[in-house]
XYZ file of C-alpha atoms in Angstrom:
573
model
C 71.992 -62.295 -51.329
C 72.995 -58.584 -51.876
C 70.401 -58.087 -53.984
C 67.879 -59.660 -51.173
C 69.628 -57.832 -48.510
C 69.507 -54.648 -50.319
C 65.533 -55.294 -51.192
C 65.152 -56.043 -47.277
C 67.281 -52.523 -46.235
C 64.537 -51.256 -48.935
C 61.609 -52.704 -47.380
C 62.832 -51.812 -43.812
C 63.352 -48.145 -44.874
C 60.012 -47.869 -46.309
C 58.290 -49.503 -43.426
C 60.419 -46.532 -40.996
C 59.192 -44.043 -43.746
C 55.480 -45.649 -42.945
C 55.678 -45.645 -39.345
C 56.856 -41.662 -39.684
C 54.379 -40.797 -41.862
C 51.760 -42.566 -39.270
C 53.442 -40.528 -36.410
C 52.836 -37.230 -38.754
C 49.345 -38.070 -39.108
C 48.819 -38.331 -35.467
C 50.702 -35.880 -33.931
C 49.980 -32.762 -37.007
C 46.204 -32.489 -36.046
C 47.212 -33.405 -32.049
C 48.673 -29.850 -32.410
C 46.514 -28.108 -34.000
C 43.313 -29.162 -32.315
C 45.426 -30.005 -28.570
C 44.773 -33.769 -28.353
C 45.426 -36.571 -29.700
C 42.620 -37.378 -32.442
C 41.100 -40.572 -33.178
C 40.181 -40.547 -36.907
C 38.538 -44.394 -36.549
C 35.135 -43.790 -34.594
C 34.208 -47.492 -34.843
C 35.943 -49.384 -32.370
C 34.567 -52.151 -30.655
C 32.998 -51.518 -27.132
C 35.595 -53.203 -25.238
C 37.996 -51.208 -26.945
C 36.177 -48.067 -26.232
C 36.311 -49.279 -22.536
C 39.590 -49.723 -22.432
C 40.821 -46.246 -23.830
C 42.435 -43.373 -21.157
C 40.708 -39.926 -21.037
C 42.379 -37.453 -23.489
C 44.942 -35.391 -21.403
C 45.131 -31.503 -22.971
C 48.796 -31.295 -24.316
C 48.715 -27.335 -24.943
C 51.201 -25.869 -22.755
C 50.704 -24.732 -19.548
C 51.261 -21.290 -19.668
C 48.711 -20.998 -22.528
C 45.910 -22.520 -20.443
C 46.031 -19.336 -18.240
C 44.525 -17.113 -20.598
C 41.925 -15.241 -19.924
C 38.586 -15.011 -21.438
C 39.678 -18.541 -24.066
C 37.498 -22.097 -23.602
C 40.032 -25.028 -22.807
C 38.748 -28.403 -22.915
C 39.966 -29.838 -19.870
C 39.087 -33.794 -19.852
C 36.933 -35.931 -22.143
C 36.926 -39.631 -23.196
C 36.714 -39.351 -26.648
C 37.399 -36.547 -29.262
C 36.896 -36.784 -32.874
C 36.217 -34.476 -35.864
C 33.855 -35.540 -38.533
C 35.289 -33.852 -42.055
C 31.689 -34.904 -43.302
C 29.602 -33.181 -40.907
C 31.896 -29.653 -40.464
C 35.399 -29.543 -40.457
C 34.976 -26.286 -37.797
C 33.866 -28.429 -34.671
C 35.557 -31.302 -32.277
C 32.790 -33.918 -31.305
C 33.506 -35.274 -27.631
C 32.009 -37.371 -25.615
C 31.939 -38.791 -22.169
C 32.801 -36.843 -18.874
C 32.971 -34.011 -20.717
C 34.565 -30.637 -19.138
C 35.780 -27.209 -20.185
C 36.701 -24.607 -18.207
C 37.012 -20.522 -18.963
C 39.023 -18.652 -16.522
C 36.917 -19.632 -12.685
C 34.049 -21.253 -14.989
C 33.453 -24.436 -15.159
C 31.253 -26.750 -17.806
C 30.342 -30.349 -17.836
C 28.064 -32.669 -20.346
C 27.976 -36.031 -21.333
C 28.938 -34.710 -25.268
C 29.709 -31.780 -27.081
C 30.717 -29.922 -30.127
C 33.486 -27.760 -29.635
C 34.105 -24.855 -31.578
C 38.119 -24.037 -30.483
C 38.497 -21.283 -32.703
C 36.175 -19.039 -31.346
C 35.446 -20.776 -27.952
C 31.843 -21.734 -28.432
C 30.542 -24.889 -27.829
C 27.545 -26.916 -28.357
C 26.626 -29.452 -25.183
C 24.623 -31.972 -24.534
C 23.288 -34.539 -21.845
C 23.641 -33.629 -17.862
C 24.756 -30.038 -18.311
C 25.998 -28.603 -15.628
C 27.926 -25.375 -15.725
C 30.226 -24.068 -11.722
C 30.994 -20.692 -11.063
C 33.237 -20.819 -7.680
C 31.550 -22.711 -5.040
C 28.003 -20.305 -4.826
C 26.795 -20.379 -8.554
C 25.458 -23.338 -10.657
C 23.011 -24.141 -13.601
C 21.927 -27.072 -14.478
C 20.226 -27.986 -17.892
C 19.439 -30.689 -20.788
C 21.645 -28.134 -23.425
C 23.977 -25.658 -23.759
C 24.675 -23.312 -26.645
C 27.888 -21.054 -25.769
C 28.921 -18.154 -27.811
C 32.181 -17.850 -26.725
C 33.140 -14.168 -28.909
C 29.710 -13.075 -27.140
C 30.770 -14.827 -23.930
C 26.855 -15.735 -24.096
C 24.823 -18.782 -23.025
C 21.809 -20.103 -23.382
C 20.198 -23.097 -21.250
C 17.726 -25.722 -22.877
C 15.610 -27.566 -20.456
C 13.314 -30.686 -21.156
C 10.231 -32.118 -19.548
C 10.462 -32.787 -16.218
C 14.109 -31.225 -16.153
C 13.983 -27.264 -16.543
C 17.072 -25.538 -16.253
C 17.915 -24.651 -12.891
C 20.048 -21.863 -11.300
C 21.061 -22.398 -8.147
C 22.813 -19.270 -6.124
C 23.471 -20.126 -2.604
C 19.749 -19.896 -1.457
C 18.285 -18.868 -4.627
C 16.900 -21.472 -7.182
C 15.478 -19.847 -10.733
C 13.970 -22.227 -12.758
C 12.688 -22.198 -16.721
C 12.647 -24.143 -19.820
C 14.859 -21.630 -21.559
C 17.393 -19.634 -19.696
C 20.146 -16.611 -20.823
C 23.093 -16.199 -19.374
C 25.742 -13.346 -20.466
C 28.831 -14.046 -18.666
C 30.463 -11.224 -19.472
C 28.224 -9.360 -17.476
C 26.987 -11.990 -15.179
C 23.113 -11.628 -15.645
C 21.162 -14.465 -16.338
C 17.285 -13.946 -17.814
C 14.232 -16.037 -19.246
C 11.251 -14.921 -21.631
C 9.026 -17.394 -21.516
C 7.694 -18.239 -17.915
C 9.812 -19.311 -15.007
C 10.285 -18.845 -10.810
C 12.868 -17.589 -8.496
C 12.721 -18.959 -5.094
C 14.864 -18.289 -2.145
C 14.047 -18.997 1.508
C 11.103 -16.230 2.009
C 9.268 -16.400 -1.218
C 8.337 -17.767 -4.671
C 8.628 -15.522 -7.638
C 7.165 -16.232 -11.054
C 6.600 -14.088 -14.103
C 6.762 -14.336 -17.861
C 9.911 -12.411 -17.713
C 12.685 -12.105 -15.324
C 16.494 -11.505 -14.637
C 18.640 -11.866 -12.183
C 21.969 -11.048 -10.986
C 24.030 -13.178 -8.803
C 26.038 -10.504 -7.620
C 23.836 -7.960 -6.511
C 21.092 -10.242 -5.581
C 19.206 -8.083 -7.638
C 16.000 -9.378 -9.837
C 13.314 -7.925 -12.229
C 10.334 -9.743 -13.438
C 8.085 -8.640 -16.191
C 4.403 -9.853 -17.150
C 1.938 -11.850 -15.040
C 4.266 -11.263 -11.804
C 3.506 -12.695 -8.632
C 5.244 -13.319 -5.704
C 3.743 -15.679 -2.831
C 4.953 -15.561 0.691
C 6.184 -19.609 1.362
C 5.411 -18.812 5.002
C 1.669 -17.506 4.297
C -0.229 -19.511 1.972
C -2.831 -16.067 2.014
C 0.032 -13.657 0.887
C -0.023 -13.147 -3.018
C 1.460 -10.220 -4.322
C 0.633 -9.593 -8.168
C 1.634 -6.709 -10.773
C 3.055 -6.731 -14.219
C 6.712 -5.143 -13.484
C 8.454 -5.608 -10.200
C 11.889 -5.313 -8.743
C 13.446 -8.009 -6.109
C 16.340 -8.291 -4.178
C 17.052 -11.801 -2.588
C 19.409 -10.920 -0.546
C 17.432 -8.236 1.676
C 13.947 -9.888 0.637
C 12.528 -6.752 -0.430
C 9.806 -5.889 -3.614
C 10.205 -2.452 -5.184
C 7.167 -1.605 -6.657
C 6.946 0.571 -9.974
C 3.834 -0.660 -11.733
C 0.242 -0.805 -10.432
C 0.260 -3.806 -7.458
C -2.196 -5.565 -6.026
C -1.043 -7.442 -2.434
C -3.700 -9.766 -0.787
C -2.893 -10.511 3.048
C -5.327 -11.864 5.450
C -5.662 -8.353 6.806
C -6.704 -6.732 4.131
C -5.785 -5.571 0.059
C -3.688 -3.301 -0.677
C -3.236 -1.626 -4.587
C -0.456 0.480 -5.169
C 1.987 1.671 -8.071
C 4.812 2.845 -6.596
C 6.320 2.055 -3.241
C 8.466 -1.250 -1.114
C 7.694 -4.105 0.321
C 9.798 -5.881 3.074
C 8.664 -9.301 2.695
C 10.508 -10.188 5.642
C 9.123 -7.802 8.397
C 5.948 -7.671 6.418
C 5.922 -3.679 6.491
C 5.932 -1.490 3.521
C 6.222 2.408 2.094
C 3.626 3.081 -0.621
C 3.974 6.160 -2.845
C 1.315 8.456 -5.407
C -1.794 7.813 -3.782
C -1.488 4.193 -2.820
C -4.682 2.545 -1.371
C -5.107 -0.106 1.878
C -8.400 -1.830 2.284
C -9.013 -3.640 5.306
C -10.928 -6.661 5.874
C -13.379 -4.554 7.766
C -14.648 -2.281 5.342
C -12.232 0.910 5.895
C -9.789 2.180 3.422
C -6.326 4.475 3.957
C -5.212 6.291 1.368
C -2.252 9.430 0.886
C 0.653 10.385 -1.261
C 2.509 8.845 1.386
C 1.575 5.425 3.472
C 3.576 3.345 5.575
C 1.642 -0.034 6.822
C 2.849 -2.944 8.929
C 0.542 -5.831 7.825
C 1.233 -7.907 10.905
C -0.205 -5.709 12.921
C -2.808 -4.334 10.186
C -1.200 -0.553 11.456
C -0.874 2.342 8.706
C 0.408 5.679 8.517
C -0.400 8.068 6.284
C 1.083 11.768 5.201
C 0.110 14.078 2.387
C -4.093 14.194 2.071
C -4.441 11.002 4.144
C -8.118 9.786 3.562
C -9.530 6.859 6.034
C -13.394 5.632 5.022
C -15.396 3.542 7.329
C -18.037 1.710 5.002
C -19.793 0.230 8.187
C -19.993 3.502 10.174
C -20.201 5.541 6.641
C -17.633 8.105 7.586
C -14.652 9.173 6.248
C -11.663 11.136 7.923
C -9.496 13.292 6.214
C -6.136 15.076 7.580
C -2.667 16.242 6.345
C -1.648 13.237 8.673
C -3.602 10.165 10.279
C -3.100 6.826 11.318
C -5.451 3.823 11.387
C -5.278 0.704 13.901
C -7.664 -2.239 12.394
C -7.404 -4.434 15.194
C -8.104 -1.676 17.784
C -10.514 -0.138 15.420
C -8.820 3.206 16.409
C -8.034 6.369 14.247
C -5.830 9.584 14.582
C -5.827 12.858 12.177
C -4.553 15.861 12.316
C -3.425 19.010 10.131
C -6.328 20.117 8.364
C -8.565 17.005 9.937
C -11.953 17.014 8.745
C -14.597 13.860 9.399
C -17.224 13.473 6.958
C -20.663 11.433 7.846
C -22.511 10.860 5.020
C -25.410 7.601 6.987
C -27.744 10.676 5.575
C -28.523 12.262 2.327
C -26.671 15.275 3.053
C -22.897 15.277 4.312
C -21.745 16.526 7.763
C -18.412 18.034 7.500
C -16.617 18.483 10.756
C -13.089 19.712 11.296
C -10.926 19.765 14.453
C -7.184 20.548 15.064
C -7.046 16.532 16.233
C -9.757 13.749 15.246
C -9.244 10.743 17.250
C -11.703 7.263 17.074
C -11.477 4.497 19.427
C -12.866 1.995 21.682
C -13.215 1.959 25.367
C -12.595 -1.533 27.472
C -16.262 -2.487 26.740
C -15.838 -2.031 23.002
C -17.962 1.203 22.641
C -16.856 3.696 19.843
C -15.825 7.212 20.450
C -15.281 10.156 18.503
C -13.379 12.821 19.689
C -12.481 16.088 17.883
C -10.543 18.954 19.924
C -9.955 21.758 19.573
C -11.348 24.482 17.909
C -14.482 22.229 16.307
C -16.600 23.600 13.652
C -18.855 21.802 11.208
C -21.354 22.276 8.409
C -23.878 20.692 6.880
C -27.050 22.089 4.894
C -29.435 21.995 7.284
C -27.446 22.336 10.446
C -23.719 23.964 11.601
C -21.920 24.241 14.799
C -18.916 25.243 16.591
C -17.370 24.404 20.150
C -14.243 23.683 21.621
C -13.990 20.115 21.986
C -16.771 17.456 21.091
C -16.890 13.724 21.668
C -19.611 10.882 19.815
C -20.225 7.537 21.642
C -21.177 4.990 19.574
C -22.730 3.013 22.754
C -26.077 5.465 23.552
C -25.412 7.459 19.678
C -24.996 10.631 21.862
C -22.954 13.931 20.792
C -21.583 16.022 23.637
C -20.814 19.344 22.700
C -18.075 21.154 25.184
C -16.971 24.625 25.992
C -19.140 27.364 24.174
C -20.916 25.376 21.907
C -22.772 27.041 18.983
C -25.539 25.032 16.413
C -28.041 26.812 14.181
C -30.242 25.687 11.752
C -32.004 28.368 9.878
C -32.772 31.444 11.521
C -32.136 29.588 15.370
C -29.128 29.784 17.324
C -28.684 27.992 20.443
C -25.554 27.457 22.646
C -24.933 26.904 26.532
C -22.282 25.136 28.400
C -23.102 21.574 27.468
C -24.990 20.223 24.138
C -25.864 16.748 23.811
C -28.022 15.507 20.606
C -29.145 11.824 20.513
C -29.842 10.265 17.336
C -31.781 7.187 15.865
C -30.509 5.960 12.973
C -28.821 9.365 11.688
C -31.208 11.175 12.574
C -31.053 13.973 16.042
C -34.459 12.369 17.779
C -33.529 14.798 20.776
C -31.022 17.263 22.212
C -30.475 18.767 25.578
C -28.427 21.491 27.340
C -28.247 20.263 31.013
C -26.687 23.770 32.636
C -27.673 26.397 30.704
C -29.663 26.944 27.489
C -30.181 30.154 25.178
C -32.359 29.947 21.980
C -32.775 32.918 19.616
C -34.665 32.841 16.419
C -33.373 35.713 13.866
C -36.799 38.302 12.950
C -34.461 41.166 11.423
C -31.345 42.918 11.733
C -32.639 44.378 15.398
C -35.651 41.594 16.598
C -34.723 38.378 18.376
C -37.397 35.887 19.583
C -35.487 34.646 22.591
C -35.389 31.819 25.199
C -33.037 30.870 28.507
C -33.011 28.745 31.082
C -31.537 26.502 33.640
C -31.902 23.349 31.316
C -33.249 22.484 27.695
C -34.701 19.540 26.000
C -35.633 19.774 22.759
C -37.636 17.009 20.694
C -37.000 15.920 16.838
C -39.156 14.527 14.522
C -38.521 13.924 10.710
C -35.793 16.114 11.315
C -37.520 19.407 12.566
C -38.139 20.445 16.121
C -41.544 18.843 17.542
C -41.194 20.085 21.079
C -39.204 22.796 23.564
C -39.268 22.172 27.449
C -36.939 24.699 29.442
C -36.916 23.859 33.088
C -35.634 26.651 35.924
C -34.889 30.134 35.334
C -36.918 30.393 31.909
C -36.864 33.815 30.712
C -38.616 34.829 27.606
C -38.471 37.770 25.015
C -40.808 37.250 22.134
C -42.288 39.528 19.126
C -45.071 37.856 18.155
C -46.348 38.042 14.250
C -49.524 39.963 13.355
C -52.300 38.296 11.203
C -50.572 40.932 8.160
C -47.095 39.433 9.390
C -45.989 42.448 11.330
C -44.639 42.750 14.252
C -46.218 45.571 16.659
C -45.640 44.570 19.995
C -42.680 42.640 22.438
C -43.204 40.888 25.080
C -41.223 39.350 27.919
C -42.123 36.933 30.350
C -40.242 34.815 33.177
C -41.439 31.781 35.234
C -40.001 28.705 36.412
C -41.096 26.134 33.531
C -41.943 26.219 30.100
C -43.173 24.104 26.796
C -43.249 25.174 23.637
C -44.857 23.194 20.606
C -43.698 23.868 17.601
C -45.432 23.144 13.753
C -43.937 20.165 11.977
C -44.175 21.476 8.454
C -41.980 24.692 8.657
C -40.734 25.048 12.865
C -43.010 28.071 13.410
C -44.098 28.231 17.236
C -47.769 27.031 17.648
C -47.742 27.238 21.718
C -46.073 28.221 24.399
C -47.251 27.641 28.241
C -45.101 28.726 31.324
C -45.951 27.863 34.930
C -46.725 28.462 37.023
C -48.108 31.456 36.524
C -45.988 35.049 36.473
C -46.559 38.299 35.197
C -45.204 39.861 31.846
C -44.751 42.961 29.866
C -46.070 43.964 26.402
C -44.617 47.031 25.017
C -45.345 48.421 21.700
C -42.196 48.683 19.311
C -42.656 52.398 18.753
C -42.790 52.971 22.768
C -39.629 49.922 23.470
C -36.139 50.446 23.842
C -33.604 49.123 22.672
C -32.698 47.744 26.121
C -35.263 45.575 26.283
C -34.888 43.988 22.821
C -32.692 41.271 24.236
C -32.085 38.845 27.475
C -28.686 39.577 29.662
C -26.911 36.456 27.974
C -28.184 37.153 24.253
C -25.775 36.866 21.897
C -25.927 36.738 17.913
C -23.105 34.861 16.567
C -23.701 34.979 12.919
C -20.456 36.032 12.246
C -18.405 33.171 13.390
C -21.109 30.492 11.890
C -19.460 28.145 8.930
C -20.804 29.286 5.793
C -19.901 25.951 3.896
C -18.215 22.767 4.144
C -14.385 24.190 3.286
C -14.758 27.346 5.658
C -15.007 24.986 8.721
C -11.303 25.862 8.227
C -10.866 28.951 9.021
C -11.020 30.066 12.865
C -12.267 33.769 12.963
C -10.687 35.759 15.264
C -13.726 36.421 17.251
C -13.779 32.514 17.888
C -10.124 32.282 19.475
C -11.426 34.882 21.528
C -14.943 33.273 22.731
C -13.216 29.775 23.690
C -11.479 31.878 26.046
C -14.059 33.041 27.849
C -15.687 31.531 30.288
C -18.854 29.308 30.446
C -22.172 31.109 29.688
C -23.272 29.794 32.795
C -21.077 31.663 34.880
C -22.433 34.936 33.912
C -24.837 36.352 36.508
C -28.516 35.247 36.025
C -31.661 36.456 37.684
C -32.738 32.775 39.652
C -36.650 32.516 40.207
């Protein structure tokens, strides 16, 4: 019996030294690893079922720290010594959390050492109560504090920021620095727009994204909005594009192509920089090294060599600043304003202090330059105070002291108005007040006045000449040798004048009714009778070519001053 009972104290002690050694073997890798650890994977199901989530025993204290990966709750945790001895496996209802970060999957492979992790199935990863991705898988580098986001078919990997939503098959996130990217295609959306590119970034705390290759960003209130460029700045938060790479942004106003500037997306206005372009729906196009345009109401501004073509009306207005109105059809220039018309061969330049085009209540176009107007153009320039185009009757009134020659003819009165068909002056008339003077030499003047003028066009040169009340004449006429021997000077009440249509030389002239005249021979005239009392030669202050319509002469200033030619005294007949 002693011998038994000592065999059974033997075979109790051994089964206590079992049961210890058992205990060792659970609890030795339960504190190295910080759970318990279930070496047999192959239960049953219903044993499975049965089993309570694994509870983290590492102490409390030790969970604060910052920047470490804790596993915070799964249902099972294992380690395979056959597959890596360097990894946990866990699976079901899966979390981990690092410092305000949260991560959930159905299964992962945890890497405690270094933090990293490897998950899989329903990834979801928190960030407070404002940031969260979802995905298929997760690859964490926890010494990088790195991770990247796998999604899968129908399920791409989704960032969701309060309003913001970025989607893509493949998406970076470095924690450290909280700024998330993708490289191979994906969208940002938020409540104004749609973003997508090849590349992009995004921060969640300064709202601030950059997309990269095949950019575009469509308005989700205006299907016709499409903005598209290769490199583009975004900020969610304020809703506004920086662009810094040539940009092409289609509205139902118009096009506009830029390289450098802002877009509000919101108030639909924008600042465009270095030459930026607008192009209208209407033909016209606004251009300067500075534009601001409102595409809601199709307004822009423009400083710095501000350039506004009209395809329909082939013009083009130029200006240190303008503005354009496309619903209004209106225009505004100023600073060195010029207004080029180019319907012909040759190029009219005018240039005004101000260059203003609008319509009136019935829709007809005016042009109106003031002050100080000069133009040029080869075969005709000009000069008056103020001058104004209606589209309506194609009329141009010339006011205050206007000036026009072509050639070797000057006229100017109080009032010119020149009609033209298609381009081209068919007629022009000086109701109050007309002087003509053809240039002989430095001392000979043919000459012309009267009351009123109408002069007639055709193919460009003057057909016909009909002065009506207070015509007074002062002609030298030219000598079979093309001399000049004798002047003459004549007054009467009417007169028309027909002039050759190959090079403008006078073939006729009658005056009624009938009145007597001089004819004095040159060696025998003085030079007090060489000119009419309102003759005046103003070569000097006549534009020379299409940049000196710029400068003002002095002896200009001073003739806008004056007064009318018409108030000067006249003989009346």
């Amino acid at each position: 019996m002693k011998d038994i009972f000592h065999d059974n104290k033997n075979t109790l002690r051994h089964r206590r030294y079992f049961v210890v050694l058992c205990l060792l073997g659970v609890l030795v890798p339960s504190v190295l690893f910080g759970f318990p650890v279930d070496n047999t994977p192959n239960h049953s199901v219903s044993e499975r079922a049965k089993r309570i989530p694994i509870k983290p025993v590492i102490p409390l204290a030790d969970r604060n720290q910052q920047g470490r990966v804790f596993l915070e709750r799964a249902d099972r945790l294992w380690m395979d010594e056959k597959v890596s001895t360097e990894f946990q496996m866990v699976t079901g209802n899966v979390m981990f959390r690092k410092g305000g970060m949260y991560m959930y999957c159905d299964s992962a492979n945890f890497y405690e050492g270094s933090g990293s992790l490897e998950a899989f199935g329903n990834v979801r990863m928190e960030q407070g109560d404002t940031l969260f991705v979802y995905a298929d898988e997760l690859d964490y580098d926890g010494a990088a504090e790195f991770a990247t986001f796998y999604g899968e078919g129908a399920s791409p990997v989704r960032l969701i920021n309060r309003d913001v939503t970025l989607e893509t098959y493949i998406f970076y996130y470095d924690v450290a620095n909280n700024l998330g990217y993708y490289d191979n295609n994906g969208t940002i959306t938020d409540v104004e727009n749609r973003l997508s590119s090849g590349y992009g970034e995004y921060s969640p705390d300064t709202k601030e994204a950059e997309f990269r290759n095949n950019v575009v960003l469509q308005d989700l209130n205006k299907k016709d909005f499409r903005m598209s460029t290769d490199l583009l700045r975004y900020n969610t938060d304020t809703h506004i594009a920086n662009i810094v790479s040539p940009t092409v942004i289609e509205t139902d106003s118009g096009t506009v192509y830029s390289s450098n500037g802002w877009y509000d997306t919101e108030s639909e206005v924008s600042e465009l920089y270095y030459r930026s372009l607008v192009v209208s729906n209407g033909g016209s196009t606004l251009t300067g090294d500075t534009i601001f345009y409102d595409h809601v109401a199709a307004f822009g501004e423009a400083w710095g060599k501000m350039v506004l073509t009209d395809s329909v009306r082939q013009s083009m207005l130029e200006g240190d600043y303008g503005c354009y109105y496309q619903e209004q059809d209106s225009s505004f220039a100023t600073g060195h304003a010029r207004i080029l018309e180019y319907s012909r061969g040759d190029t009219l330049y005018m240039h005004g202090d101000t260059i203003r085009t609008f319509l009136l209540e019935d829709t007809t176009h005016i042009v109106a330059v003031y002050p100080r107007v000069r133009f040029w153009r080869v075969d005709i320039q000009g000069l008056c105070d103020s001058l104004s185009f209606l589209e309506r009757d194609s009329t141009l009134y010339m006011h205050r002291h206007p000036i026009v020659w072509n050639e070797a003819r000057q006229v100017f009165g109080n009032i010119i108005m020149v009609h033209f068909n298609d381009s081209t002056a068919d007629w022009a008339k000086l109701p109050d007040f007309g002087f003509v003077a053809e240039h002989l030499d430095e001392e000979f003047c043919n000459q012309i006045s009267g009351k009123e003028m109408i002069a007639r066009f055709a193919d460009g040169m003057m057909s016909e000449l009909d002065v009506n009340g207070n015509v007074e004449v002062i002609s030298l006429p030219e000598e079979k040798d093309s001399t000049f021997n004798k002047i003459v000077s004549a007054e009467s009440s009417f007169l028309k004048a027909n002039f050759n249509k190959e090079d403008g030389t006078v073939q006729k002239i009658k005056m009624w009714p009938e009145s007597p005249g001089t004819v004095t021979p040159l060696y025998l005239a003085k030079k007090s009778i060489f000119h009419l009392p309102n003759f005046q030669w103003y070569e000097a202050l006549r534009p020379k070519d299409k940049d000196d319509i710029f400068n003002i002469p002095p002896e200009m200033e001073a003739l806008l001053k004056e007064p009318d030619p018409s108030a000067r005294k006249r003989k009346v007949n």
